[in-house]
Structure formats: C-alpha cells, structure tokens
Amino acid sequence: MEPEQVLALLALGLILGPSWPNAFRTAWLVFAVAIVVGLAAGFALAGDASPGWPLLALALAAAILAVAAAKLPGIVTVMFSVGAGLLIGIASTPEPGPLRATIITVAGSWVGANLILFYAAGGVGWLRARFDRPWAHVGLRVVGSWIGAIACLMFALGFTS
Amino acid sequence: MRARWEILARPLFGAGLFLLAAPALAHTGDGVAGGFLSGLTHPIFGWDHVLAMVAVGLWGAFLGSPAIWLLPVIFPLVMAFGGALGVLGVPVPAVEAGIAASAVVLGLLVAFASRPPLWVAGVIVGAFAIFHGHAHGTEMPQAANAFAYAIGFVTATGLLHLIGIGFGLTVRWPAGEWAVRAGGGAISMVGLAFLFSVV
C-alpha cells in the first residue's frame, strides 16, 4: 500500500470516526463496494491511471474537515468514501500476471484497505467515546492538521519529482 | 571522596569523547530513514525557525483555550502550504526577513501579554507560517523520501510547538507568567538580531 493511500484512509477515518458505529456502517459499505468498482476500472484502464495526487487532494480535504471538526452531513462522508474507494481501487490494480496471483493480490488490497479504515475510524470513535475530554478532541484535530500538512507537502513534491 | 569523583569522572569523560566525535554523516537524505531524519532535523537546525515555532506554542498557551490548540493546528497546515509554494518554485518576497520578523513579532506579543481576537491571532500565525514553510520547501533535499521527509518535518514542528506550550502552561502561576513574558522578550531580541543580519 502506497503512502498516499494510507494518508487518505487515515484522513477518511478521522471524518468517519465521529459517526461510529451507526452511520459509519453505511459509509464503510459504500467504501468497500467502491474499491471493487475502482479495481475493475483499474483493470479497464490497464494501469494508465495515476491516482496519486487525487488521493493526496482527498486526504488534504478530509484532514481540513477533521480539523474544523464540523458535523458533516451523511452525504458528504459517503461521497468521500466513494472517492477514496474508487481511487484506492484504481491505485491497487496489480500488474498483469497469472490469474491466481492477481486474485490474491486484489483480495489482499481490498482486505488491507478495509482493515485500515475500520481501525482508523474505530480508533477515533473509541477515543471519543472513552475519553470525552477536550484533550481528546484537540488531539484528533492536531492529528488531522499533521495528516493535512504531510499530504500538502507530498502533493508539491509529487509535482516536482 | 576521591572514589566518588572517579565514579563521576569516568562517565563524564566518556560523554566528553562522545561529544567530541565527528559525525559520520552516513545519512544524506536517501531512503525512508534518511528522509525522516532529514525532515526531522531541518526545522531544528535554524534558530530563527526554532524560536518562532516555540513562540507560537508560548503564545497559544498564554492565550489559553481554544488558541492553545488552534495556533499549533493552523501553523503546520499553512506552513505546509508555504512549503508547497517553495517546492514548486513560486516566489515569495523577503522570506528570511519574514522569518526573523516572525520571531520579533511573536516574541513581542508574548512579552506584552497581547490578547487579540482569536481570528487575528490565527491570521498573524498563518501569515508567518508561509515564510517558514517556503524556506523549508526551497531547501528541501531532492533525494529525500517525500513521505518520510514530510512526517519528520511535521513531527519536528509539532514538537517545537509542544515545547513552547509546555513552558507556556506555567502562566497559571505569577512567577511563571513573568518567566513566559521574559522568554517572549528574549525571543524577540534574538529575532531582532536575525532581522538585522538579513536586512
């Protein structure tokens, strides 16, 4: 999994975490389906697509929303889930090879991305429920600002390299 | 007495040798570890940067909640934007003077216990963050692993803010408030020296 994908998943976890566990289920389901669609699109595009910078842009936008700690409508979190799922699916498309190896790689990418999102959002939800203190909310905002800053720097470095 | 001195002398001698040793400089910014170290050390090796970032933490602690967390959240985000401008080669005028001025202004704001509205504090900190980010972005090593470099860079910035916040939290005691204000004055004086050297 590439750093851009991890950043996008962590940022998505930050904005989905507050809705843990009820509304998160819908967004997670949408995300899981969107990855499959993204993988299919990746095979159709035959590796021509490069979703690195859109993933960083998505991570930056989600991180800014996490910093703002605004109460997001369900449609916004679902749209972020769709975008992240599609882009991560496209980015996870393996090189052409034997069918068995391709299936294992695709399944591993799908499981890995879902697990990272589950633990990121679940961790945020657990932290907010377990420690309903100002420092917990401040900590999550600081993490959001750091993820946003890293995404922003990588975005610029990606353009120059 | 002599035995006690010997007990102390041996580790001190060892530590002295350690300090005298020349660095191997094996990490040139390549790879993940090199990129992280390069990013982590980059903000720390410029005293004007260090002073300004500590001053942000000090001022945030001085202003209290929500500035205590808002300013250190604004700074890295806007600094990264300035860094992006530097990496992309977008010119920003008087970067070094802006960095030195940030230490002067932020130090004075702490020294005079200035409490402007929150949005004004955010704009001041954000404006100076552009200069800091631009300087770092311009000097960023091309060989560095981008992800590791960015993590190290942001972590170092956050830790410097944390040092300022930690010191700034002593404002709850009268002696602490005077110490923090004196610290702000000292930062301002050093910043002034930097400003005269670059203008």
Tab-separated table of C-alpha atoms in Angstrom:
chain	number	residue	atom	x	y	z
A	1	MET	CA	0.000	0.000	0.000
A	2	GLU	CA	1.393	3.384	-1.052
A	3	PRO	CA	1.761	6.306	1.408
A	4	GLU	CA	-0.894	8.310	-0.472
A	5	GLN	CA	-3.421	5.529	0.137
A	6	VAL	CA	-2.558	5.275	3.840
A	7	LEU	CA	-2.883	9.047	4.279
A	8	ALA	CA	-6.259	9.077	2.512
A	9	LEU	CA	-7.504	6.175	4.662
A	10	LEU	CA	-6.355	7.799	7.909
A	11	ALA	CA	-7.937	11.129	6.957
A	12	LEU	CA	-11.145	9.340	5.964
A	13	GLY	CA	-11.051	7.528	9.308
A	14	LEU	CA	-10.870	10.876	11.083
A	15	ILE	CA	-14.077	12.141	9.457
A	16	LEU	CA	-15.926	8.817	9.684
A	17	GLY	CA	-14.879	8.129	13.284
A	18	PRO	CA	-17.287	10.616	14.910
A	19	SER	CA	-20.221	8.756	13.346
A	20	TRP	CA	-19.029	5.416	14.763
A	21	PRO	CA	-20.684	2.901	14.827
A	22	ASN	CA	-24.098	3.520	13.240
A	23	ALA	CA	-23.560	5.930	10.349
A	24	PHE	CA	-20.077	4.525	9.830
A	25	ARG	CA	-21.539	1.223	8.616
A	26	THR	CA	-23.167	2.851	5.600
A	27	ALA	CA	-20.038	4.781	4.652
A	28	TRP	CA	-17.872	1.689	5.128
A	29	LEU	CA	-20.175	-0.455	2.970
A	30	VAL	CA	-20.072	2.166	0.229
A	31	PHE	CA	-16.281	2.304	0.545
A	32	ALA	CA	-15.952	-1.486	0.275
A	33	VAL	CA	-18.071	-1.551	-2.896
A	34	ALA	CA	-16.278	1.484	-4.361
A	35	ILE	CA	-12.908	-0.269	-4.062
A	36	VAL	CA	-14.245	-3.174	-6.125
A	37	VAL	CA	-15.508	-0.726	-8.747
A	38	GLY	CA	-12.152	1.072	-8.635
A	39	LEU	CA	-10.264	-2.197	-9.115
A	40	ALA	CA	-12.457	-3.022	-12.097
A	41	ALA	CA	-11.837	0.454	-13.505
A	42	GLY	CA	-8.111	-0.017	-12.918
A	43	PHE	CA	-8.131	-3.221	-14.971
A	44	ALA	CA	-10.145	-1.487	-17.692
A	45	LEU	CA	-7.671	1.392	-17.794
A	46	ALA	CA	-4.812	-1.151	-17.891
A	47	GLY	CA	-2.651	0.775	-15.438
A	48	ASP	CA	-2.783	4.059	-17.362
A	49	ALA	CA	-4.421	5.969	-14.486
A	50	SER	CA	-2.243	7.567	-11.780
A	51	PRO	CA	-4.431	8.407	-8.781
A	52	GLY	CA	-1.564	9.603	-6.555
A	53	TRP	CA	-2.317	13.326	-6.496
A	54	PRO	CA	-6.130	12.961	-6.363
A	55	LEU	CA	-5.655	10.724	-3.309
A	56	LEU	CA	-3.459	13.370	-1.670
A	57	ALA	CA	-6.023	16.066	-2.511
A	58	LEU	CA	-8.745	13.905	-0.961
A	59	ALA	CA	-6.577	13.315	2.140
A	60	LEU	CA	-5.947	17.063	2.450
A	61	ALA	CA	-9.663	17.921	2.107
A	62	ALA	CA	-10.687	15.267	4.638
A	63	ALA	CA	-7.956	16.371	7.045
A	64	ILE	CA	-9.135	20.001	6.866
A	65	LEU	CA	-12.687	18.858	7.616
A	66	ALA	CA	-11.337	16.848	10.565
A	67	VAL	CA	-9.501	19.929	11.841
A	68	ALA	CA	-12.665	22.010	11.525
A	69	ALA	CA	-14.491	19.266	13.470
A	70	ALA	CA	-17.681	20.278	11.709
A	71	LYS	CA	-20.679	17.969	11.921
A	72	LEU	CA	-20.762	16.541	8.413
A	73	PRO	CA	-23.970	15.520	6.643
A	74	GLY	CA	-24.132	11.823	5.789
A	75	ILE	CA	-23.968	12.552	2.066
A	76	VAL	CA	-20.553	14.223	2.472
A	77	THR	CA	-18.998	11.265	4.298
A	78	VAL	CA	-20.495	8.898	1.729
A	79	MET	CA	-19.050	10.986	-1.119
A	80	PHE	CA	-15.609	10.923	0.497
A	81	SER	CA	-15.962	7.153	0.939
A	82	VAL	CA	-16.882	6.702	-2.713
A	83	GLY	CA	-13.967	8.869	-3.864
A	84	ALA	CA	-11.435	7.181	-1.617
A	85	GLY	CA	-12.678	3.705	-2.525
A	86	LEU	CA	-12.556	4.363	-6.263
A	87	LEU	CA	-9.097	5.950	-6.159
A	88	ILE	CA	-7.609	3.314	-3.858
A	89	GLY	CA	-9.110	0.589	-6.048
A	90	ILE	CA	-7.538	2.092	-9.159
A	91	ALA	CA	-4.212	2.548	-7.358
A	92	SER	CA	-4.269	-1.060	-6.103
A	93	THR	CA	-4.701	-2.640	-9.526
A	94	PRO	CA	-1.855	-5.147	-9.943
A	95	GLU	CA	0.312	-5.639	-12.998
A	96	PRO	CA	-0.960	-8.269	-15.452
A	97	GLY	CA	0.078	-11.761	-14.347
A	98	PRO	CA	-1.226	-15.245	-13.528
A	99	LEU	CA	-4.906	-15.279	-12.521
A	100	ARG	CA	-4.289	-16.866	-9.110
A	101	ALA	CA	-1.654	-14.273	-8.149
A	102	THR	CA	-3.882	-11.452	-9.403
A	103	ILE	CA	-6.859	-12.663	-7.350
A	104	ILE	CA	-4.717	-12.977	-4.192
A	105	THR	CA	-3.221	-9.506	-4.700
A	106	VAL	CA	-6.600	-7.889	-5.342
A	107	ALA	CA	-8.162	-9.637	-2.336
A	108	GLY	CA	-5.242	-8.577	-0.135
A	109	SER	CA	-5.566	-4.955	-1.238
A	110	TRP	CA	-9.304	-4.996	-0.572
A	111	VAL	CA	-8.945	-6.531	2.881
A	112	GLY	CA	-5.984	-4.300	3.798
A	113	ALA	CA	-7.722	-1.053	2.819
A	114	ASN	CA	-10.896	-2.033	4.667
A	115	LEU	CA	-8.985	-3.028	7.782
A	116	ILE	CA	-7.032	0.247	7.884
A	117	LEU	CA	-10.243	2.254	7.514
A	118	PHE	CA	-12.007	0.116	10.130
A	119	TYR	CA	-9.231	0.559	12.676
A	120	ALA	CA	-8.729	4.272	11.924
A	121	ALA	CA	-12.421	5.149	12.219
A	122	GLY	CA	-12.939	2.699	15.076
A	123	GLY	CA	-9.956	4.142	16.935
A	124	VAL	CA	-11.318	7.660	16.563
A	125	GLY	CA	-14.802	6.549	17.629
A	126	TRP	CA	-13.432	4.648	20.622
A	127	LEU	CA	-11.247	7.575	21.702
A	128	ARG	CA	-14.160	9.998	21.549
A	129	ALA	CA	-16.463	7.646	23.448
A	130	ARG	CA	-13.913	6.509	26.045
A	131	PHE	CA	-12.299	9.879	26.727
A	132	ASP	CA	-14.920	12.548	26.187
A	133	ARG	CA	-12.480	15.225	27.241
A	134	PRO	CA	-11.285	18.373	25.452
A	135	TRP	CA	-7.746	16.999	25.059
A	136	ALA	CA	-9.053	14.007	23.081
A	137	HIS	CA	-10.829	16.276	20.609
A	138	VAL	CA	-7.785	18.566	20.425
A	139	GLY	CA	-5.537	15.556	19.809
A	140	LEU	CA	-7.685	14.410	16.895
A	141	ARG	CA	-7.586	17.902	15.387
A	142	VAL	CA	-3.812	18.008	15.728
A	143	VAL	CA	-3.549	14.611	14.028
A	144	GLY	CA	-5.780	15.966	11.269
A	145	SER	CA	-3.566	19.007	10.775
A	146	TRP	CA	-0.449	16.827	10.613
A	147	ILE	CA	-2.032	14.499	8.040
A	148	GLY	CA	-3.119	17.529	6.022
A	149	ALA	CA	0.350	19.075	6.202
A	150	ILE	CA	2.020	15.826	5.111
A	151	ALA	CA	-0.453	15.432	2.238
A	152	CYS	CA	0.155	19.027	1.143
A	153	LEU	CA	3.953	18.601	1.137
A	154	MET	CA	3.771	15.278	-0.698
A	155	PHE	CA	1.419	16.854	-3.217
A	156	ALA	CA	4.021	19.506	-4.039
A	157	LEU	CA	6.923	17.047	-4.040
A	158	GLY	CA	4.981	14.774	-6.374
A	159	PHE	CA	4.722	17.597	-8.908
A	160	THR	CA	8.453	18.285	-8.928
A	161	SER	CA	9.772	14.706	-8.956
B	1	MET	CA	35.797	11.480	48.288
B	2	ARG	CA	38.299	10.553	45.637
B	3	ALA	CA	36.403	7.366	44.829
B	4	ARG	CA	33.191	9.379	44.343
B	5	TRP	CA	34.993	11.755	41.969
B	6	GLU	CA	36.299	8.814	39.966
B	7	ILE	CA	32.801	7.380	39.722
B	8	LEU	CA	31.614	10.686	38.268
B	9	ALA	CA	34.673	11.311	36.120
B	10	ARG	CA	34.531	8.135	34.050
B	11	PRO	CA	31.067	8.633	32.559
B	12	LEU	CA	31.754	12.358	32.107
B	13	PHE	CA	34.964	11.552	30.233
B	14	GLY	CA	33.079	9.063	28.085
B	15	ALA	CA	30.354	11.612	27.385
B	16	GLY	CA	33.010	14.177	26.504
B	17	LEU	CA	34.567	11.835	23.971
B	18	PHE	CA	31.107	11.195	22.535
B	19	LEU	CA	30.530	14.924	22.097
B	20	LEU	CA	33.931	15.455	20.520
B	21	ALA	CA	33.455	12.698	17.950
B	22	ALA	CA	32.847	13.908	14.420
B	23	PRO	CA	29.513	12.835	12.905
B	24	ALA	CA	29.718	10.051	10.339
B	25	LEU	CA	27.126	11.764	8.122
B	26	ALA	CA	26.063	8.460	6.673
B	27	HIS	CA	22.509	9.658	6.062
B	28	THR	CA	22.389	12.026	3.162
B	29	GLY	CA	18.618	12.172	2.949
B	30	ASP	CA	18.242	8.999	0.875
B	31	GLY	CA	15.754	6.286	1.757
B	32	VAL	CA	12.998	6.239	4.339
B	33	ALA	CA	15.209	6.598	7.458
B	34	GLY	CA	17.353	9.284	5.809
B	35	GLY	CA	14.276	11.137	4.603
B	36	PHE	CA	12.700	11.059	8.063
B	37	LEU	CA	15.903	12.238	9.772
B	38	SER	CA	16.384	14.925	7.165
B	39	GLY	CA	12.836	16.189	7.686
B	40	LEU	CA	13.110	15.938	11.471
B	41	THR	CA	16.362	17.903	11.701
B	42	HIS	CA	15.552	20.505	9.062
B	43	PRO	CA	13.385	22.793	11.228
B	44	ILE	CA	15.643	22.284	14.257
B	45	PHE	CA	18.883	23.495	12.646
B	46	GLY	CA	17.672	27.039	12.084
B	47	TRP	CA	17.481	29.043	15.295
B	48	ASP	CA	15.163	31.635	13.835
B	49	HIS	CA	12.748	28.847	12.896
B	50	VAL	CA	13.050	27.242	16.324
B	51	LEU	CA	12.408	30.496	18.167
B	52	ALA	CA	9.345	31.363	16.125
B	53	MET	CA	7.811	27.902	16.496
B	54	VAL	CA	8.407	27.870	20.239
B	55	ALA	CA	6.900	31.372	20.376
B	56	VAL	CA	3.749	30.080	18.655
B	57	GLY	CA	3.364	27.466	21.391
B	58	LEU	CA	4.093	30.035	24.097
B	59	TRP	CA	1.552	32.482	22.753
B	60	GLY	CA	-1.061	29.754	22.336
B	61	ALA	CA	-0.594	28.682	25.966
B	62	PHE	CA	-0.684	32.323	27.043
B	63	LEU	CA	-3.960	32.967	25.224
B	64	GLY	CA	-5.498	29.795	26.643
B	65	SER	CA	-8.213	27.659	25.095
B	66	PRO	CA	-9.027	27.485	22.180
B	67	ALA	CA	-5.878	29.291	20.954
B	68	ILE	CA	-3.663	26.772	22.744
B	69	TRP	CA	-4.622	24.125	20.208
B	70	LEU	CA	-5.807	26.318	17.334
B	71	LEU	CA	-2.491	28.081	16.688
B	72	PRO	CA	-0.397	24.873	16.608
B	73	VAL	CA	-3.011	23.377	14.281
B	74	ILE	CA	-3.006	26.375	11.916
B	75	PHE	CA	0.778	26.654	11.778
B	76	PRO	CA	1.662	23.226	10.294
B	77	LEU	CA	-1.164	23.354	7.763
B	78	VAL	CA	-0.292	26.824	6.475
B	79	MET	CA	3.432	26.075	6.723
B	80	ALA	CA	2.913	23.026	4.513
B	81	PHE	CA	1.139	25.286	2.012
B	82	GLY	CA	4.144	27.638	2.108
B	83	GLY	CA	6.400	24.596	1.734
B	84	ALA	CA	4.449	23.560	-1.341
B	85	LEU	CA	4.971	27.046	-2.816
B	86	GLY	CA	8.714	26.710	-2.138
B	87	VAL	CA	8.916	23.238	-3.668
B	88	LEU	CA	7.023	24.418	-6.759
B	89	GLY	CA	9.317	27.426	-7.098
B	90	VAL	CA	6.618	30.060	-6.550
B	91	PRO	CA	8.484	33.170	-5.370
B	92	VAL	CA	7.630	34.770	-2.016
B	93	PRO	CA	9.352	38.100	-1.256
B	94	ALA	CA	11.630	38.676	1.763
B	95	VAL	CA	11.402	35.154	3.107
B	96	GLU	CA	14.378	35.381	5.501
B	97	ALA	CA	13.294	38.796	6.781
B	98	GLY	CA	9.789	37.418	7.269
B	99	ILE	CA	11.125	34.524	9.344
B	100	ALA	CA	13.201	36.826	11.524
B	101	ALA	CA	10.262	39.228	11.826
B	102	SER	CA	8.067	36.345	12.965
B	103	ALA	CA	10.345	35.765	15.972
B	104	VAL	CA	10.352	39.514	16.731
B	105	VAL	CA	6.574	39.959	16.460
B	106	LEU	CA	5.535	36.719	18.162
B	107	GLY	CA	8.078	37.324	20.937
B	108	LEU	CA	6.745	40.842	21.485
B	109	LEU	CA	3.149	39.617	21.544
B	110	VAL	CA	4.099	37.190	24.311
B	111	ALA	CA	6.216	39.770	26.151
B	112	PHE	CA	3.412	42.337	26.185
B	113	ALA	CA	0.801	39.689	27.027
B	114	SER	CA	-1.165	40.719	23.958
B	115	ARG	CA	-4.608	39.126	23.678
B	116	PRO	CA	-6.100	39.992	20.277
B	117	PRO	CA	-9.275	38.313	18.964
B	118	LEU	CA	-8.723	34.670	18.043
B	119	TRP	CA	-9.051	35.237	14.304
B	120	VAL	CA	-6.383	37.963	14.416
B	121	ALA	CA	-4.010	35.603	16.239
B	122	GLY	CA	-4.739	32.935	13.623
B	123	VAL	CA	-4.049	35.323	10.734
B	124	ILE	CA	-0.757	36.523	12.294
B	125	VAL	CA	0.492	32.987	12.894
B	126	GLY	CA	-0.698	31.784	9.492
B	127	ALA	CA	0.967	34.686	7.663
B	128	PHE	CA	4.330	33.954	9.268
B	129	ALA	CA	3.926	30.210	8.683
B	130	ILE	CA	4.022	30.904	4.932
B	131	PHE	CA	7.589	32.289	5.219
B	132	HIS	CA	8.781	29.362	7.334
B	133	GLY	CA	7.219	26.803	5.018
B	134	HIS	CA	8.579	28.478	1.904
B	135	ALA	CA	12.130	28.475	3.262
B	136	HIS	CA	11.898	24.795	4.177
B	137	GLY	CA	10.309	23.913	0.843
B	138	THR	CA	13.008	25.709	-1.123
B	139	GLU	CA	15.800	23.979	0.803
B	140	MET	CA	14.163	20.548	0.735
B	141	PRO	CA	16.624	17.871	-0.442
B	142	GLN	CA	15.539	16.339	-3.732
B	143	ALA	CA	16.901	12.916	-2.724
B	144	ALA	CA	14.697	12.631	0.338
B	145	ASN	CA	11.852	10.144	0.515
B	146	ALA	CA	8.887	12.521	0.272
B	147	PHE	CA	6.619	10.696	2.707
B	148	ALA	CA	9.293	10.129	5.356
B	149	TYR	CA	10.615	13.684	4.963
B	150	ALA	CA	7.144	15.179	5.387
B	151	ILE	CA	6.466	13.074	8.501
B	152	GLY	CA	9.799	14.091	10.082
B	153	PHE	CA	9.297	17.737	9.169
B	154	VAL	CA	5.785	17.975	10.574
B	155	THR	CA	6.729	15.995	13.693
B	156	ALA	CA	9.652	18.323	14.466
B	157	THR	CA	7.421	21.362	14.030
B	158	GLY	CA	4.790	19.892	16.329
B	159	LEU	CA	7.365	19.005	18.979
B	160	LEU	CA	8.759	22.546	18.946
B	161	HIS	CA	5.247	23.889	19.457
B	162	LEU	CA	4.824	21.416	22.290
B	163	ILE	CA	7.968	22.745	23.990
B	164	GLY	CA	6.519	26.254	23.797
B	165	ILE	CA	3.129	25.080	25.101
B	166	GLY	CA	4.803	23.166	27.943
B	167	PHE	CA	6.717	26.234	29.046
B	168	GLY	CA	3.724	28.471	28.391
B	169	LEU	CA	1.468	26.462	30.683
B	170	THR	CA	3.398	27.889	33.623
B	171	VAL	CA	1.458	31.169	33.121
B	172	ARG	CA	-1.074	29.930	35.685
B	173	TRP	CA	1.432	30.950	38.373
B	174	PRO	CA	2.510	34.613	38.730
B	175	ALA	CA	6.203	33.735	38.552
B	176	GLY	CA	5.507	31.562	35.521
B	177	GLU	CA	3.718	34.400	33.750
B	178	TRP	CA	6.715	36.663	34.230
B	179	ALA	CA	9.060	33.894	33.070
B	180	VAL	CA	6.998	33.321	29.930
B	181	ARG	CA	6.842	37.054	29.180
B	182	ALA	CA	10.574	37.318	29.719
B	183	GLY	CA	11.006	34.343	27.374
B	184	GLY	CA	8.938	36.185	24.778
B	185	GLY	CA	11.128	39.245	25.198
B	186	ALA	CA	14.278	37.156	24.760
B	187	ILE	CA	12.860	35.536	21.610
B	188	SER	CA	12.064	38.984	20.281
B	189	MET	CA	15.611	40.247	20.963
B	190	VAL	CA	17.219	37.263	19.227
B	191	GLY	CA	14.768	37.667	16.359
B	192	LEU	CA	15.815	41.293	16.082
B	193	ALA	CA	19.453	40.204	15.760
B	194	PHE	CA	18.458	37.821	12.955
B	195	LEU	CA	16.456	40.589	11.295
B	196	PHE	CA	19.426	42.985	11.306
B	197	SER	CA	21.691	40.293	9.881
B	198	VAL	CA	19.395	39.622	6.906
B	199	VAL	CA	18.197	43.164	6.116
